[in-house]
mmCIF file of C-alpha atoms in Angstrom:
data_model
loop_
_atom_site.group_PDB
_atom_site.id
_atom_site.type_symbol
_atom_site.label_atom_id
_atom_site.label_comp_id
_atom_site.label_asym_id
_atom_site.label_seq_id
_atom_site.Cartn_x
_atom_site.Cartn_y
_atom_site.Cartn_z
ATOM 1 C CA UNK A 75 9.349 21.168 22.849
ATOM 2 C CA UNK A 76 11.152 19.875 19.766
ATOM 3 C CA UNK A 77 12.980 16.984 20.948
ATOM 4 C CA UNK A 78 12.147 13.106 20.316
ATOM 5 C CA UNK A 79 11.309 11.004 22.496
ATOM 6 C CA UNK A 80 14.259 8.387 22.561
ATOM 7 C CA UNK A 81 17.739 9.699 21.814
ATOM 8 C CA UNK A 82 21.300 8.854 22.045
ATOM 9 C CA UNK A 83 21.990 10.206 25.421
ATOM 10 C CA UNK A 84 24.547 12.071 24.357
ATOM 11 C CA UNK A 85 22.852 14.622 22.930
ATOM 12 C CA UNK A 86 19.878 17.322 23.946
ATOM 13 C CA UNK A 87 17.951 20.279 22.463
ATOM 14 C CA UNK A 88 15.288 21.003 20.401
ATOM 15 C CA UNK A 89 15.715 20.276 16.600
ATOM 16 C CA UNK A 90 15.481 23.303 13.768
ATOM 17 C CA UNK A 91 12.949 23.792 11.349
ATOM 18 C CA UNK A 92 13.691 23.315 8.034
ATOM 19 C CA UNK A 93 12.545 23.557 4.199
ATOM 20 C CA UNK A 94 13.332 20.075 2.367
ATOM 21 C CA UNK A 95 15.087 23.183 -0.043
ATOM 22 C CA UNK A 96 17.310 23.733 2.803
ATOM 23 C CA UNK A 97 18.439 20.584 2.345
ATOM 24 C CA UNK A 98 20.462 21.265 -0.612
ATOM 25 C CA UNK A 99 18.819 20.685 -4.281
ATOM 26 C CA UNK A 100 15.386 19.102 -5.561
ATOM 27 C CA UNK A 101 15.440 17.828 -8.559
ATOM 28 C CA UNK A 102 12.254 16.671 -10.722
ATOM 29 C CA UNK A 103 12.789 13.889 -13.013
ATOM 30 C CA UNK A 104 12.178 13.460 -17.063
ATOM 31 C CA UNK A 105 12.215 10.770 -19.220
ATOM 32 C CA UNK A 106 14.651 10.670 -22.069
ATOM 33 C CA UNK A 107 13.067 9.935 -25.426
ATOM 34 C CA UNK A 108 11.269 6.534 -26.293
ATOM 35 C CA UNK A 109 11.591 6.344 -29.592
ATOM 36 C CA UNK A 110 15.160 6.691 -29.812
ATOM 37 C CA UNK A 111 16.586 3.188 -29.651
ATOM 38 C CA UNK A 112 19.787 4.240 -28.638
ATOM 39 C CA UNK A 113 19.184 5.694 -25.223
ATOM 40 C CA UNK A 114 17.948 2.108 -24.008
ATOM 41 C CA UNK A 115 19.839 -1.113 -22.691
ATOM 42 C CA UNK A 116 22.737 -0.027 -21.231
ATOM 43 C CA UNK A 117 24.146 0.067 -17.567
ATOM 44 C CA UNK A 118 23.059 3.677 -16.033
ATOM 45 C CA UNK A 119 20.021 3.513 -14.083
ATOM 46 C CA UNK A 120 16.709 5.672 -14.600
ATOM 47 C CA UNK A 121 14.893 4.846 -11.741
ATOM 48 C CA UNK A 122 10.787 4.414 -11.978
ATOM 49 C CA UNK A 123 8.455 4.810 -9.320
ATOM 50 C CA UNK A 124 8.041 0.618 -9.981
ATOM 51 C CA UNK A 125 11.829 0.275 -8.535
ATOM 52 C CA UNK A 126 11.585 2.092 -5.104
ATOM 53 C CA UNK A 127 10.462 -0.771 -2.518
ATOM 54 C CA UNK A 128 10.876 -1.792 0.652
ATOM 55 C CA UNK A 129 14.229 -2.393 0.261
ATOM 56 C CA UNK A 130 14.914 1.064 0.092
ATOM 57 C CA UNK A 131 17.988 1.039 -2.028
ATOM 58 C CA UNK A 132 17.797 1.664 -5.641
ATOM 59 C CA UNK A 133 20.888 -0.479 -7.364
ATOM 60 C CA UNK A 134 18.832 -1.244 -10.372
ATOM 61 C CA UNK A 135 16.227 -1.008 -12.394
ATOM 62 C CA UNK A 136 13.537 -2.165 -14.793
ATOM 63 C CA UNK A 137 14.758 0.121 -17.900
ATOM 64 C CA UNK A 138 17.949 0.897 -18.433
ATOM 65 C CA UNK A 139 19.622 3.497 -20.450
ATOM 66 C CA UNK A 140 22.720 4.472 -22.171
ATOM 67 C CA UNK A 141 25.301 6.574 -21.575
ATOM 68 C CA UNK A 142 23.582 8.892 -24.453
ATOM 69 C CA UNK A 143 20.462 8.118 -23.239
ATOM 70 C CA UNK A 144 21.526 9.370 -19.639
ATOM 71 C CA UNK A 145 22.357 12.200 -20.457
ATOM 72 C CA UNK A 146 19.374 13.599 -21.408
ATOM 73 C CA UNK A 147 18.326 13.226 -17.771
ATOM 74 C CA UNK A 148 18.939 15.602 -14.768
ATOM 75 C CA UNK A 149 21.839 13.552 -12.514
ATOM 76 C CA UNK A 150 21.182 12.498 -9.147
ATOM 77 C CA UNK A 151 23.419 11.290 -7.699
ATOM 78 C CA UNK A 152 24.390 8.393 -5.751
ATOM 79 C CA UNK A 153 22.169 8.368 -1.370
ATOM 80 C CA UNK A 154 19.965 11.090 -2.543
ATOM 81 C CA UNK A 155 16.634 10.418 -1.460
ATOM 82 C CA UNK A 156 13.860 10.069 -3.951
ATOM 83 C CA UNK A 157 10.192 10.458 -3.266
ATOM 84 C CA UNK A 158 7.333 9.181 -5.584
ATOM 85 C CA UNK A 159 5.453 12.823 -5.760
ATOM 86 C CA UNK A 160 2.469 12.044 -8.598
ATOM 87 C CA UNK A 161 0.752 9.154 -8.881
ATOM 88 C CA UNK A 162 -0.700 5.901 -6.948
ATOM 89 C CA UNK A 163 2.260 5.005 -5.153
ATOM 90 C CA UNK A 164 3.127 8.814 -4.054
ATOM 91 C CA UNK A 165 4.724 8.697 -1.365
ATOM 92 C CA UNK A 166 7.421 5.526 -1.654
ATOM 93 C CA UNK A 167 10.411 6.882 -0.487
ATOM 94 C CA UNK A 168 14.483 5.230 -1.500
ATOM 95 C CA UNK A 169 17.554 5.642 -1.761
ATOM 96 C CA UNK A 170 20.369 5.296 -5.289
ATOM 97 C CA UNK A 171 23.380 3.338 -4.091
ATOM 98 C CA UNK A 172 24.646 4.780 -7.984
ATOM 99 C CA UNK A 173 24.111 8.041 -10.114
ATOM 100 C CA UNK A 174 20.882 8.026 -12.011
ATOM 101 C CA UNK A 175 18.204 9.936 -13.353
ATOM 102 C CA UNK A 176 14.200 9.357 -12.483
ATOM 103 C CA UNK A 177 11.045 9.679 -14.480
ATOM 104 C CA UNK A 178 8.742 13.053 -14.196
ATOM 105 C CA UNK A 179 7.256 11.292 -10.941
ATOM 106 C CA UNK A 180 9.914 11.343 -8.965
ATOM 107 C CA UNK A 181 11.382 14.378 -6.639
ATOM 108 C CA UNK A 182 15.225 13.718 -5.289
ATOM 109 C CA UNK A 183 16.244 15.373 -2.472
ATOM 110 C CA UNK A 184 20.294 15.729 -2.826
ATOM 111 C CA UNK A 185 21.070 16.927 0.185
ATOM 112 C CA UNK A 186 24.434 19.401 0.524
ATOM 113 C CA UNK A 187 27.312 18.644 3.372
ATOM 114 C CA UNK A 188 25.564 19.610 6.608
ATOM 115 C CA UNK A 189 23.193 16.813 5.740
ATOM 116 C CA UNK A 190 23.033 12.779 6.222
ATOM 117 C CA UNK A 191 21.838 11.437 3.740
ATOM 118 C CA UNK A 192 20.715 8.601 5.600
ATOM 119 C CA UNK A 193 18.828 10.429 7.896
ATOM 120 C CA UNK A 194 17.018 12.997 5.752
ATOM 121 C CA UNK A 195 16.176 9.082 4.172
ATOM 122 C CA UNK A 196 14.909 8.586 7.220
ATOM 123 C CA UNK A 197 13.511 11.330 7.782
ATOM 124 C CA UNK A 198 11.268 11.805 4.672
ATOM 125 C CA UNK A 199 10.158 8.238 5.015
ATOM 126 C CA UNK A 200 8.759 8.576 8.580
ATOM 127 C CA UNK A 201 7.051 11.425 7.711
ATOM 128 C CA UNK A 202 6.273 10.285 3.926
ATOM 129 C CA UNK A 203 1.926 9.877 4.799
ATOM 130 C CA UNK A 204 2.274 13.165 6.028
ATOM 131 C CA UNK A 205 3.555 14.380 2.929
ATOM 132 C CA UNK A 206 1.071 12.670 0.622
ATOM 133 C CA UNK A 207 -1.892 14.133 2.328
ATOM 134 C CA UNK A 208 -0.315 17.643 0.212
ATOM 135 C CA UNK A 209 -1.606 15.852 -2.797
ATOM 136 C CA UNK A 210 -5.162 15.698 -2.006
ATOM 137 C CA UNK A 211 -8.190 14.201 -3.691
ATOM 138 C CA UNK A 212 -8.084 14.215 -7.628
ATOM 139 C CA UNK A 213 -8.161 11.561 -10.123
ATOM 140 C CA UNK A 214 -4.089 11.584 -9.741
ATOM 141 C CA UNK A 215 -2.641 12.985 -6.986
ATOM 142 C CA UNK A 216 0.391 15.268 -7.392
ATOM 143 C CA UNK A 217 2.537 17.139 -4.575
ATOM 144 C CA UNK A 218 4.076 19.749 -7.339
ATOM 145 C CA UNK A 219 8.278 20.894 -6.934
ATOM 146 C CA UNK A 220 7.114 24.011 -5.485
ATOM 147 C CA UNK A 221 5.211 22.845 -2.571
ATOM 148 C CA UNK A 222 7.398 19.439 -2.050
ATOM 149 C CA UNK A 223 10.047 22.160 -1.356
ATOM 150 C CA UNK A 224 8.459 24.025 1.247
ATOM 151 C CA UNK A 225 7.920 20.797 3.015
ATOM 152 C CA UNK A 226 8.799 21.535 6.873
ATOM 153 C CA UNK A 227 10.940 19.338 8.398
ATOM 154 C CA UNK A 228 12.498 18.791 11.885
ATOM 155 C CA UNK A 229 15.955 18.380 11.601
ATOM 156 C CA UNK A 230 19.093 18.078 14.806
ATOM 157 C CA UNK A 231 22.742 18.714 14.548
ATOM 158 C CA UNK A 232 24.929 16.735 11.470
ATOM 159 C CA UNK A 233 26.769 14.612 14.720
ATOM 160 C CA UNK A 234 22.822 13.732 16.131
ATOM 161 C CA UNK A 235 21.762 13.107 12.339
ATOM 162 C CA UNK A 236 24.719 10.780 11.897
ATOM 163 C CA UNK A 237 23.947 8.755 15.167
ATOM 164 C CA UNK A 238 20.421 8.297 14.196
ATOM 165 C CA UNK A 239 21.313 7.706 10.504
ATOM 166 C CA UNK A 240 23.539 4.678 11.186
ATOM 167 C CA UNK A 241 21.683 3.253 13.759
ATOM 168 C CA UNK A 242 18.304 2.502 11.038
ATOM 169 C CA UNK A 243 20.702 1.956 8.372
ATOM 170 C CA UNK A 244 21.651 -0.906 10.309
ATOM 171 C CA UNK A 245 18.475 -1.853 10.998
ATOM 172 C CA UNK A 246 17.571 -1.287 7.412
ATOM 173 C CA UNK A 247 20.642 -3.578 6.489
ATOM 174 C CA UNK A 248 19.107 -6.623 8.394
ATOM 175 C CA UNK A 249 15.760 -6.335 6.491
ATOM 176 C CA UNK A 250 17.283 -6.053 3.842
ATOM 177 C CA UNK A 251 18.919 -9.357 4.551
ATOM 178 C CA UNK A 252 16.114 -11.072 5.668
ATOM 179 C CA UNK A 253 13.956 -9.808 2.814
ATOM 180 C CA UNK A 254 16.625 -11.642 0.518
ATOM 181 C CA UNK A 255 16.413 -14.392 2.689
ATOM 182 C CA UNK A 256 12.630 -15.037 2.038
ATOM 183 C CA UNK A 257 12.736 -14.305 -1.873
ATOM 184 C CA UNK A 258 15.854 -16.967 -1.886
ATOM 185 C CA UNK A 259 13.655 -19.835 -0.056
ATOM 186 C CA UNK A 260 10.336 -18.915 -1.868
ATOM 187 C CA UNK A 261 12.533 -19.390 -5.399
ATOM 188 C CA UNK A 262 14.324 -22.641 -3.667
ATOM 189 C CA UNK A 263 10.813 -23.898 -2.798
ATOM 190 C CA UNK A 264 9.219 -23.511 -5.958
ATOM 191 C CA UNK A 265 11.875 -25.227 -7.850
ATOM 192 C CA UNK A 266 12.168 -28.555 -5.661
ATOM 193 C CA UNK A 267 8.555 -28.398 -5.796
ATOM 194 C CA UNK A 268 8.643 -28.412 -9.681
ATOM 195 C CA UNK A 269 11.524 -31.313 -9.005
ATOM 196 C CA UNK A 270 9.414 -33.483 -6.632
ATOM 197 C CA UNK A 271 6.186 -33.538 -8.269
ATOM 198 C CA UNK A 272 7.605 -33.242 -12.457
ATOM 199 C CA UNK A 273 9.363 -36.707 -10.882
ATOM 200 C CA UNK A 274 12.971 -35.727 -11.433
ATOM 201 C CA UNK A 275 13.416 -35.413 -7.241
ATOM 202 C CA UNK A 276 12.495 -38.774 -5.833
ATOM 203 C CA UNK A 277 12.961 -40.135 -2.504
ATOM 204 C CA UNK A 278 14.138 -43.999 -2.182
ATOM 205 C CA UNK A 279 13.130 -46.115 0.290
ATOM 206 C CA UNK A 280 14.625 -46.959 4.153
ATOM 207 C CA UNK A 281 16.570 -49.001 2.721
ATOM 208 C CA UNK A 282 17.914 -46.834 0.413
ATOM 209 C CA UNK A 283 16.051 -48.904 -2.819
ATOM 210 C CA UNK A 284 13.946 -46.850 -4.780
ATOM 211 C CA UNK A 285 10.259 -46.418 -4.691
ATOM 212 C CA UNK A 286 7.230 -47.792 -6.470
ATOM 213 C CA UNK A 287 6.196 -45.725 -9.508
ATOM 214 C CA UNK A 288 3.461 -43.119 -8.956
ATOM 215 C CA UNK A 289 -0.167 -43.468 -9.413
ATOM 216 C CA UNK A 290 -2.750 -41.154 -10.866
ATOM 217 C CA UNK A 291 -5.940 -41.333 -8.874
ATOM 218 C CA UNK A 292 -9.073 -38.454 -8.997
ATOM 219 C CA UNK A 293 -9.726 -36.291 -5.825
ATOM 220 C CA UNK A 294 -12.687 -37.857 -4.848
ATOM 221 C CA UNK A 295 -11.297 -41.482 -4.857
ATOM 222 C CA UNK A 296 -9.050 -40.392 -2.419
ATOM 223 C CA UNK A 297 -10.953 -38.429 0.186
ATOM 224 C CA UNK A 298 -14.782 -37.711 0.348
ATOM 225 C CA UNK A 299 -15.297 -33.195 -0.174
ATOM 226 C CA UNK A 300 -18.135 -31.440 0.847
ATOM 227 C CA UNK A 301 -18.630 -27.871 1.737
ATOM 228 C CA UNK A 302 -19.836 -25.769 4.132
ATOM 229 C CA UNK A 303 -23.177 -24.200 4.483
ATOM 230 C CA UNK A 304 -25.014 -22.214 2.402
ATOM 231 C CA UNK A 305 -26.909 -20.505 5.262
ATOM 232 C CA UNK A 306 -25.502 -17.035 6.290
ATOM 233 C CA UNK A 307 -25.681 -17.307 10.204
ATOM 234 C CA UNK A 308 -26.733 -14.981 12.666
ATOM 235 C CA UNK A 309 -23.645 -13.972 13.826
ATOM 236 C CA UNK A 310 -22.832 -13.805 17.569
ATOM 237 C CA UNK A 311 -20.081 -11.607 19.335
ATOM 238 C CA UNK A 312 -18.821 -14.964 20.901
ATOM 239 C CA UNK A 313 -19.097 -18.581 20.607
ATOM 240 C CA UNK A 314 -17.713 -21.234 17.788
ATOM 241 C CA UNK A 315 -15.946 -19.412 15.037
ATOM 242 C CA UNK A 316 -17.128 -19.856 11.838
ATOM 243 C CA UNK A 317 -14.227 -19.945 8.843
ATOM 244 C CA UNK A 318 -14.919 -18.493 5.278
ATOM 245 C CA UNK A 319 -12.234 -17.387 2.558
ATOM 246 C CA UNK A 320 -10.481 -14.447 3.928
ATOM 247 C CA UNK A 321 -9.639 -16.939 6.958
ATOM 248 C CA UNK A 322 -7.898 -19.421 4.260
ATOM 249 C CA UNK A 323 -6.396 -16.166 2.350
ATOM 250 C CA UNK A 324 -4.839 -14.830 5.269
ATOM 251 C CA UNK A 325 -3.883 -17.459 7.218
ATOM 252 C CA UNK A 326 -5.524 -15.807 10.248
ATOM 253 C CA UNK A 327 -7.940 -18.537 12.243
ATOM 254 C CA UNK A 328 -7.677 -16.278 15.155
ATOM 255 C CA UNK A 329 -10.239 -13.101 13.992
ATOM 256 C CA UNK A 330 -13.900 -15.054 13.152
ATOM 257 C CA UNK A 331 -16.990 -14.357 13.540
ATOM 258 C CA UNK A 332 -18.915 -16.417 16.009
ATOM 259 C CA UNK A 333 -21.841 -18.700 15.721
ATOM 260 C CA UNK A 334 -24.307 -19.917 18.470
ATOM 261 C CA UNK A 335 -23.170 -23.731 19.904
ATOM 262 C CA UNK A 336 -26.355 -24.795 18.874
ATOM 263 C CA UNK A 337 -26.171 -23.417 15.037
ATOM 264 C CA UNK A 338 -22.540 -25.366 15.309
ATOM 265 C CA UNK A 339 -24.290 -28.566 16.694
ATOM 266 C CA UNK A 340 -26.292 -29.323 13.653
ATOM 267 C CA UNK A 341 -23.782 -28.539 10.832
ATOM 268 C CA UNK A 342 -21.862 -31.033 12.679
ATOM 269 C CA UNK A 343 -24.282 -33.492 12.274
ATOM 270 C CA UNK A 344 -23.889 -33.249 9.026
ATOM 271 C CA UNK A 345 -20.140 -32.604 8.629
ATOM 272 C CA UNK A 346 -17.575 -32.246 10.871
ATOM 273 C CA UNK A 347 -14.213 -30.263 10.531
ATOM 274 C CA UNK A 348 -11.445 -32.046 12.388
ATOM 275 C CA UNK A 349 -7.467 -32.069 12.507
ATOM 276 C CA UNK A 350 -6.145 -33.627 9.849
ATOM 277 C CA UNK A 351 -8.463 -32.169 7.397
ATOM 278 C CA UNK A 352 -7.858 -30.053 4.426
ATOM 279 C CA UNK A 353 -10.048 -26.783 4.003
ATOM 280 C CA UNK A 354 -9.732 -25.499 0.697
ATOM 281 C CA UNK A 355 -11.239 -22.005 -1.117
ATOM 282 C CA UNK A 356 -14.020 -22.356 -3.843
ATOM 283 C CA UNK A 357 -15.486 -19.187 -4.287
ATOM 284 C CA UNK A 358 -13.809 -15.985 -5.324
ATOM 285 C CA UNK A 359 -10.091 -17.390 -4.449
ATOM 286 C CA UNK A 360 -10.330 -20.550 -5.522
ATOM 287 C CA UNK A 361 -7.355 -23.309 -4.589
ATOM 288 C CA UNK A 362 -5.804 -22.209 -1.993
ATOM 289 C CA UNK A 363 -5.261 -25.263 1.026
ATOM 290 C CA UNK A 364 -4.911 -24.760 4.273
ATOM 291 C CA UNK A 365 -3.894 -28.188 6.247
ATOM 292 C CA UNK A 366 -6.302 -28.091 9.783
ATOM 293 C CA UNK A 367 -2.518 -29.076 11.668
ATOM 294 C CA UNK A 368 -4.689 -28.027 15.148
ATOM 295 C CA UNK A 369 -7.590 -29.204 17.942
ATOM 296 C CA UNK A 370 -10.691 -27.230 15.997
ATOM 297 C CA UNK A 371 -13.963 -26.549 17.253
ATOM 298 C CA UNK A 372 -15.164 -24.944 14.386
ATOM 299 C CA UNK A 373 -17.992 -23.869 11.156
ATOM 300 C CA UNK A 374 -17.423 -23.033 7.793
ATOM 301 C CA UNK A 375 -19.136 -21.350 4.713
ATOM 302 C CA UNK A 376 -20.099 -22.681 1.660
ATOM 303 C CA UNK A 377 -17.125 -20.870 -0.094
ATOM 304 C CA UNK A 378 -14.600 -23.411 1.401
ATOM 305 C CA UNK A 379 -14.538 -27.140 0.086
ATOM 306 C CA UNK A 380 -13.648 -29.321 3.464
ATOM 307 C CA UNK A 381 -11.144 -32.564 1.994
ATOM 308 C CA UNK A 382 -11.332 -34.851 4.916
ATOM 309 C CA UNK A 383 -8.570 -36.950 6.079
ATOM 310 C CA UNK A 384 -8.638 -40.560 4.380
ATOM 311 C CA UNK A 385 -6.489 -43.640 4.823
ATOM 312 C CA UNK A 386 -5.862 -44.134 1.196
ATOM 313 C CA UNK A 387 -3.788 -40.528 1.152
ATOM 314 C CA UNK A 388 -1.472 -37.749 3.467
ATOM 315 C CA UNK A 389 -3.136 -34.815 4.035
ATOM 316 C CA UNK A 390 -0.259 -33.140 4.106
ATOM 317 C CA UNK A 391 1.264 -34.371 1.415
ATOM 318 C CA UNK A 392 -2.085 -33.725 -0.329
ATOM 319 C CA UNK A 393 -2.360 -30.084 1.212
ATOM 320 C CA UNK A 394 1.598 -29.421 -0.795
ATOM 321 C CA UNK A 395 -0.159 -30.892 -3.811
ATOM 322 C CA UNK A 396 -2.625 -29.092 -4.101
ATOM 323 C CA UNK A 397 -0.477 -25.913 -4.750
ATOM 324 C CA UNK A 398 1.402 -27.254 -7.686
ATOM 325 C CA UNK A 399 0.931 -26.049 -11.017
ATOM 326 C CA UNK A 400 -0.735 -29.613 -11.548
ATOM 327 C CA UNK A 401 -3.983 -29.049 -9.746
ATOM 328 C CA UNK A 402 -4.362 -25.907 -10.331
ATOM 329 C CA UNK A 403 -4.142 -25.548 -13.681
ATOM 330 C CA UNK A 404 -6.983 -28.146 -13.801
ATOM 331 C CA UNK A 405 -8.862 -27.185 -11.106
ATOM 332 C CA UNK A 406 -9.644 -23.588 -12.944
ATOM 333 C CA UNK A 407 -10.096 -25.146 -16.036
ATOM 334 C CA UNK A 408 -13.549 -26.657 -13.958
ATOM 335 C CA UNK A 409 -14.508 -23.551 -12.674
ATOM 336 C CA UNK A 410 -17.124 -21.617 -13.881
ATOM 337 C CA UNK A 411 -16.222 -18.505 -15.087
ATOM 338 C CA UNK A 412 -19.651 -17.007 -16.116
ATOM 339 C CA UNK A 413 -20.603 -16.688 -12.046
ATOM 340 C CA UNK A 414 -19.651 -14.436 -10.550
ATOM 341 C CA UNK A 415 -17.712 -14.536 -7.901
ATOM 342 C CA UNK A 416 -16.114 -17.238 -9.820
ATOM 343 C CA UNK A 417 -16.919 -21.175 -8.377
ATOM 344 C CA UNK A 418 -16.194 -24.372 -8.298
ATOM 345 C CA UNK A 419 -18.642 -27.046 -7.355
ATOM 346 C CA UNK A 420 -17.904 -29.727 -5.533
ATOM 347 C CA UNK A 421 -18.271 -32.402 -8.533
ATOM 348 C CA UNK A 422 -15.461 -30.862 -10.380
ATOM 349 C CA UNK A 423 -13.140 -30.542 -7.412
ATOM 350 C CA UNK A 424 -13.738 -34.621 -6.848
ATOM 351 C CA UNK A 425 -12.431 -34.961 -10.409
ATOM 352 C CA UNK A 426 -9.420 -33.225 -10.239
ATOM 353 C CA UNK A 427 -6.397 -35.860 -10.378
ATOM 354 C CA UNK A 428 -3.732 -36.303 -8.006
ATOM 355 C CA UNK A 429 -0.418 -37.640 -8.903
ATOM 356 C CA UNK A 430 0.452 -40.187 -6.074
ATOM 357 C CA UNK A 431 3.710 -42.037 -4.634
ATOM 358 C CA UNK A 432 3.605 -44.716 -2.772
ATOM 359 C CA UNK A 433 2.438 -43.947 1.926
ATOM 360 C CA UNK A 434 6.672 -43.906 2.772
ATOM 361 C CA UNK A 435 7.183 -41.360 0.122
ATOM 362 C CA UNK A 436 4.209 -39.432 0.611
ATOM 363 C CA UNK A 437 5.289 -38.670 3.810
ATOM 364 C CA UNK A 438 8.880 -37.862 2.831
ATOM 365 C CA UNK A 439 7.531 -35.359 0.083
ATOM 366 C CA UNK A 440 5.510 -33.779 3.227
ATOM 367 C CA UNK A 441 7.805 -33.518 5.566
ATOM 368 C CA UNK A 442 10.543 -31.592 3.584
ATOM 369 C CA UNK A 443 8.169 -29.366 2.075
ATOM 370 C CA UNK A 444 6.696 -28.725 5.566
ATOM 371 C CA UNK A 445 9.917 -28.089 7.039
ATOM 372 C CA UNK A 446 10.652 -25.382 4.216
ATOM 373 C CA UNK A 447 7.008 -23.824 4.337
ATOM 374 C CA UNK A 448 8.240 -23.851 8.425
ATOM 375 C CA UNK A 449 11.361 -21.927 7.193
ATOM 376 C CA UNK A 450 9.735 -19.657 5.884
ATOM 377 C CA UNK A 451 7.501 -18.886 8.359
ATOM 378 C CA UNK A 452 10.025 -18.351 10.914
ATOM 379 C CA UNK A 453 12.368 -16.652 8.334
ATOM 380 C CA UNK A 454 9.020 -13.842 7.543
ATOM 381 C CA UNK A 455 8.141 -13.872 11.133
ATOM 382 C CA UNK A 456 11.559 -12.484 12.146
ATOM 383 C CA UNK A 457 11.050 -9.732 9.019
ATOM 384 C CA UNK A 458 7.505 -8.736 10.101
ATOM 385 C CA UNK A 459 9.109 -8.279 14.232
ATOM 386 C CA UNK A 460 11.943 -5.862 12.398
ATOM 387 C CA UNK A 461 9.743 -3.454 10.295
ATOM 388 C CA UNK A 462 7.151 -3.154 13.362
ATOM 389 C CA UNK A 463 10.384 -2.342 15.883
ATOM 390 C CA UNK A 464 11.883 -0.150 12.983
ATOM 391 C CA UNK A 465 8.466 1.827 12.958
ATOM 392 C CA UNK A 466 8.050 1.790 16.749
ATOM 393 C CA UNK A 467 11.502 3.164 16.385
ATOM 394 C CA UNK A 468 10.666 5.915 13.783
ATOM 395 C CA UNK A 469 7.531 7.482 14.995
ATOM 396 C CA UNK A 470 10.246 7.881 18.992
ATOM 397 C CA UNK A 471 12.925 8.702 17.198
ATOM 398 C CA UNK A 472 11.985 11.975 15.382
ATOM 399 C CA UNK A 473 10.029 15.063 16.272
#
């Protein structure tokens, strides 16, 4: 039967099959003449696929139009559903907060009064992957207006549409809030890091006195630096974890390949990875650090550099400094650009300069920035969990 697995208890009966064209108007956009400067840089929305994001609502656009430019397009009323039907982002779905026009890569669905706009958005969002397959495999995938208009979807009665839409809209609003918070936290951290490492913002000692002036030291003078094994190991189904670049860039150390304990023990005699050390990418991706804050028993590949903990520098502070534009700029100037993939030698890493506050200020900086990182991670965890919840709800609340 055409009924969803998860349903509000006051509703029953099967959902009806209709075509997209039965919902209301389907409008394919167009682009006003770009040679007429009077059409652009106004306050009217001109939506392209790049303006449709995971936040659902389009409230501003990269390109804006004047009234005269706006009148060159086909009006899409506020609350309509915008579906990308051409190009690499085919299947993206959004909803316009204000009246807009769109470019030709978007088909807009303008529902009539028999349908909830918010329900139709969620319906098409849920079906987006299936609909995008209608484009087939071609250099420029496309679903033309006729094909899109004939797409069949399941819909319930208007009261049930409204109930589902109100529930999912509340979830989307929470996702939008967490997304905005994530963006604000990242921007705040970037700004405060610029102030800290340009020394505009200083941390005083525990007695309120100014901290000593910073020094500049080569990284190699502060810590010993090693690379991982140059030999591709004989991987095992289980054993000792073996780290490479993707584990650093994805910040995921649970899904790894494994090596035997014998190989691990031999490599450990050369260099041992320990809690408090820093791993940094040096082949392909270059300069992404990871502070090892867990009890670790693992080996690593030559694509990573190991910066050993030292009594000359706080490793957490050093991790944050490695992420600064100061360090990254020098690091990338030392890259072997003719190599493929690009890489950097240990000697060049050792010669990179580190701005070094006194030990107590290093600790204060490290603790402050680490606390910010924890807030960012916690917020992102909440956001990811909510997105997974929504995806699960979409699968169960729709036929």
